[in-house]
Amino acid sequence: FKGCGAFTGEMAVEQMKDLKIEWCLIGHSERREYFKEDDELLATKLKYILDAGMKCVFCIGEKLPEREKGLEATMAVCISQLEQIKGLLDPAKVVIAYEPVWAIGTGVTATAQQAQETHAEIRKWIAENVSPECAEGIRIQYGGSANAKNAPELSACPDIDGFLVGGASLKPEFVDIVAAISAAK
């Protein structure tokens, strides 16, 4: 994220721009966990990405122990992940992807009610800590094992603006996920 150089295995913003890539994704739980990318580093990366003229999907989400403690504990994690980037939240350039870590790749998904209440609380926090206009305009996608079976119900939730689809994007059912969100929004 600091320009081109000897960063084997990484992708520089400048390389992405040369390839005409407009969007990138940061903050995924796997990067946070395995590569120790913390909130401060991710804020630095997001600023660099936006300053370079790119757009970004920024992932947030809680692990199972937090979810089991309820919405307040879930939101404490999400807020800590958003706090350092709140000044960078521009609905035209940043999409939030809420991915409950406990649901990624497990086949287990948050219920539509859990996903909606979390998305609504994230939007409320943005309204109170950034601006109501930002909260209204920013897209908040759901990314915890979205699939053809749960996409219609999740798509009907007012605060779920789309999906960040992982494994299901490689399967024929992907077209059904796209159809579900297209019909609802």
Tab-separated table of C-alpha atoms in Angstrom:
chain	number	residue	atom	x	y	z
A	1	PHE	CA	0.000	0.000	0.000
A	2	LYS	CA	3.026	2.262	0.050
A	3	GLY	CA	3.677	2.124	-3.649
A	4	CYS	CA	5.462	-0.328	-5.870
A	5	GLY	CA	8.426	-2.254	-4.566
A	6	ALA	CA	9.568	-5.624	-3.277
A	7	PHE	CA	6.335	-6.701	-1.589
A	8	THR	CA	6.063	-10.247	-2.916
A	9	GLY	CA	2.534	-11.584	-2.792
A	10	GLU	CA	0.947	-8.172	-2.415
A	11	MET	CA	-0.743	-5.914	-4.931
A	12	ALA	CA	0.138	-2.212	-5.135
A	13	VAL	CA	-2.517	0.420	-5.720
A	14	GLU	CA	-0.418	1.696	-8.595
A	15	GLN	CA	-0.436	-1.761	-10.213
A	16	MET	CA	-4.201	-1.992	-9.867
A	17	LYS	CA	-4.646	1.425	-11.432
A	18	ASP	CA	-2.367	0.451	-14.339
A	19	LEU	CA	-4.670	-2.531	-14.881
A	20	LYS	CA	-7.712	-0.193	-14.844
A	21	ILE	CA	-9.018	-1.813	-11.650
A	22	GLU	CA	-11.341	0.626	-9.889
A	23	TRP	CA	-12.280	-1.311	-6.745
A	24	CYS	CA	-10.372	-3.260	-4.132
A	25	LEU	CA	-11.328	-5.045	-0.928
A	26	ILE	CA	-9.610	-4.702	2.444
A	27	GLY	CA	-10.334	-5.693	6.029
A	28	HIS	CA	-11.448	-9.245	5.322
A	29	SER	CA	-11.341	-11.401	8.442
A	30	GLU	CA	-8.726	-13.707	6.940
A	31	ARG	CA	-6.356	-10.762	6.422
A	32	ARG	CA	-7.107	-9.461	9.905
A	33	GLU	CA	-6.503	-12.896	11.453
A	34	TYR	CA	-3.663	-14.455	9.461
A	35	PHE	CA	-1.759	-11.345	8.395
A	36	LYS	CA	-2.432	-9.328	11.566
A	37	GLU	CA	-3.920	-6.377	9.682
A	38	ASP	CA	-5.288	-4.244	12.496
A	39	ASP	CA	-7.674	-1.291	12.437
A	40	GLU	CA	-4.868	1.280	12.332
A	41	LEU	CA	-3.161	-0.381	9.354
A	42	LEU	CA	-6.494	-0.747	7.545
A	43	ALA	CA	-7.256	2.941	8.075
A	44	THR	CA	-3.869	3.789	6.549
A	45	LYS	CA	-4.558	1.474	3.618
A	46	LEU	CA	-8.023	2.916	3.035
A	47	LYS	CA	-6.710	6.477	3.006
A	48	TYR	CA	-3.992	5.498	0.528
A	49	ILE	CA	-6.517	3.731	-1.705
A	50	LEU	CA	-8.917	6.685	-1.707
A	51	ASP	CA	-6.143	9.258	-2.176
A	52	ALA	CA	-5.040	7.291	-5.253
A	53	GLY	CA	-8.545	7.638	-6.724
A	54	MET	CA	-9.697	4.054	-6.211
A	55	LYS	CA	-12.837	2.778	-4.464
A	56	CYS	CA	-12.951	0.213	-1.702
A	57	VAL	CA	-15.084	-2.486	-0.123
A	58	PHE	CA	-14.218	-2.383	3.584
A	59	CYS	CA	-15.023	-5.547	5.558
A	60	ILE	CA	-16.098	-5.633	9.183
A	61	GLY	CA	-17.573	-8.330	11.388
A	62	GLU	CA	-17.512	-10.217	14.659
A	63	LYS	CA	-16.460	-13.692	15.719
A	64	LEU	CA	-18.838	-16.210	17.286
A	65	PRO	CA	-18.094	-15.371	20.964
A	66	GLU	CA	-19.164	-11.761	20.367
A	67	ARG	CA	-22.309	-12.780	18.462
A	68	GLU	CA	-23.265	-15.145	21.278
A	69	LYS	CA	-23.139	-12.190	23.712
A	70	GLY	CA	-25.715	-10.321	21.626
A	71	LEU	CA	-26.072	-7.264	19.450
A	72	GLU	CA	-24.286	-4.911	21.844
A	73	ALA	CA	-21.109	-7.033	21.780
A	74	THR	CA	-21.404	-7.478	18.018
A	75	MET	CA	-21.653	-3.733	17.546
A	76	ALA	CA	-18.706	-3.081	19.864
A	77	VAL	CA	-16.538	-5.045	17.422
A	78	CYS	CA	-18.025	-3.374	14.338
A	79	ILE	CA	-17.656	0.095	15.866
A	80	SER	CA	-14.019	-0.559	16.761
A	81	GLN	CA	-13.417	-1.576	13.134
A	82	LEU	CA	-15.157	1.560	11.808
A	83	GLU	CA	-13.914	4.153	14.290
A	84	GLN	CA	-10.581	4.920	12.602
A	85	ILE	CA	-12.119	5.179	9.121
A	86	LYS	CA	-15.225	7.213	9.913
A	87	GLY	CA	-13.652	10.334	8.401
A	88	LEU	CA	-13.042	8.409	5.165
A	89	LEU	CA	-16.575	7.083	4.681
A	90	ASP	CA	-17.719	8.502	1.360
A	91	PRO	CA	-20.742	6.676	-0.092
A	92	ALA	CA	-19.429	7.215	-3.627
A	93	LYS	CA	-16.111	5.552	-2.820
A	94	VAL	CA	-16.574	3.136	0.078
A	95	VAL	CA	-18.868	0.151	0.545
A	96	ILE	CA	-19.114	-1.533	3.940
A	97	ALA	CA	-19.288	-5.334	3.860
A	98	TYR	CA	-20.648	-6.747	7.103
A	99	GLU	CA	-19.347	-10.299	7.345
A	100	PRO	CA	-20.029	-12.167	10.539
A	101	VAL	CA	-16.756	-14.067	10.775
A	102	TRP	CA	-18.494	-17.111	12.226
A	103	ALA	CA	-20.535	-17.437	9.029
A	104	ILE	CA	-17.783	-17.067	6.413
A	105	GLY	CA	-17.347	-20.275	4.473
A	106	THR	CA	-19.154	-22.331	7.085
A	107	GLY	CA	-22.478	-22.621	5.331
A	108	VAL	CA	-24.022	-21.098	8.464
A	109	THR	CA	-25.508	-17.680	7.921
A	110	ALA	CA	-26.936	-15.067	10.193
A	111	THR	CA	-30.698	-15.116	10.185
A	112	ALA	CA	-32.302	-12.344	8.182
A	113	GLN	CA	-33.313	-10.769	11.496
A	114	GLN	CA	-29.731	-10.871	12.838
A	115	ALA	CA	-28.321	-9.466	9.616
A	116	GLN	CA	-30.945	-6.712	9.386
A	117	GLU	CA	-30.580	-5.604	13.002
A	118	THR	CA	-26.797	-5.437	12.653
A	119	HIS	CA	-26.965	-3.552	9.352
A	120	ALA	CA	-29.483	-1.126	10.867
A	121	GLU	CA	-27.232	-0.534	13.884
A	122	ILE	CA	-24.208	0.046	11.646
A	123	ARG	CA	-26.230	2.564	9.628
A	124	LYS	CA	-27.425	4.233	12.853
A	125	TRP	CA	-23.842	4.494	14.127
A	126	ILE	CA	-22.727	6.071	10.845
A	127	ALA	CA	-25.618	8.570	11.049
A	128	GLU	CA	-24.614	9.550	14.587
A	129	ASN	CA	-20.841	9.555	14.086
A	130	VAL	CA	-20.375	10.639	10.461
A	131	SER	CA	-23.602	12.136	9.086
A	132	PRO	CA	-27.185	11.171	8.301
A	133	GLU	CA	-26.437	11.752	4.600
A	134	CYS	CA	-23.521	9.336	4.682
A	135	ALA	CA	-25.603	6.732	6.522
A	136	GLU	CA	-28.382	7.014	3.977
A	137	GLY	CA	-26.084	6.882	0.960
A	138	ILE	CA	-23.519	4.286	1.946
A	139	ARG	CA	-24.009	0.712	0.774
A	140	ILE	CA	-23.805	-1.946	3.446
A	141	GLN	CA	-23.516	-5.402	1.969
A	142	TYR	CA	-23.975	-8.737	3.721
A	143	GLY	CA	-21.159	-11.215	3.298
A	144	GLY	CA	-21.679	-14.177	5.600
A	145	SER	CA	-22.308	-17.239	3.431
A	146	ALA	CA	-24.901	-15.647	1.170
A	147	ASN	CA	-26.344	-18.256	-1.173
A	148	ALA	CA	-29.302	-18.845	-3.478
A	149	LYS	CA	-31.438	-20.201	-0.645
A	150	ASN	CA	-31.055	-17.273	1.779
A	151	ALA	CA	-30.581	-14.436	-0.740
A	152	PRO	CA	-34.303	-13.667	-1.264
A	153	GLU	CA	-35.026	-13.256	2.469
A	154	LEU	CA	-31.825	-11.271	3.092
A	155	SER	CA	-32.531	-9.100	0.028
A	156	ALA	CA	-35.899	-8.112	1.477
A	157	CYS	CA	-34.220	-6.496	4.505
A	158	PRO	CA	-34.263	-2.708	4.176
A	159	ASP	CA	-30.689	-2.126	5.385
A	160	ILE	CA	-29.036	-4.867	3.324
A	161	ASP	CA	-27.939	-3.194	0.107
A	162	GLY	CA	-26.314	-6.168	-1.574
A	163	PHE	CA	-23.983	-9.081	-1.034
A	164	LEU	CA	-20.295	-9.788	-0.918
A	165	VAL	CA	-20.411	-13.318	-2.267
A	166	GLY	CA	-17.578	-15.747	-1.648
A	167	GLY	CA	-17.724	-19.431	-2.511
A	168	ALA	CA	-21.195	-19.235	-4.022
A	169	SER	CA	-19.840	-16.893	-6.721
A	170	LEU	CA	-18.093	-19.915	-8.218
A	171	LYS	CA	-21.281	-21.961	-8.467
A	172	PRO	CA	-24.192	-21.845	-10.928
A	173	GLU	CA	-26.430	-20.562	-8.092
A	174	PHE	CA	-24.641	-17.195	-8.265
A	175	VAL	CA	-27.112	-16.075	-10.906
A	176	ASP	CA	-29.946	-16.715	-8.412
A	177	ILE	CA	-28.251	-14.547	-5.779
A	178	VAL	CA	-27.887	-11.706	-8.273
A	179	ALA	CA	-31.523	-12.156	-9.347
A	180	ALA	CA	-32.721	-12.024	-5.730
A	181	ILE	CA	-31.015	-8.741	-4.886
A	182	SER	CA	-31.925	-7.258	-8.285
A	183	ALA	CA	-35.593	-8.032	-7.732
A	184	ALA	CA	-35.595	-6.558	-4.218
A	185	LYS	CA	-33.616	-3.405	-4.810
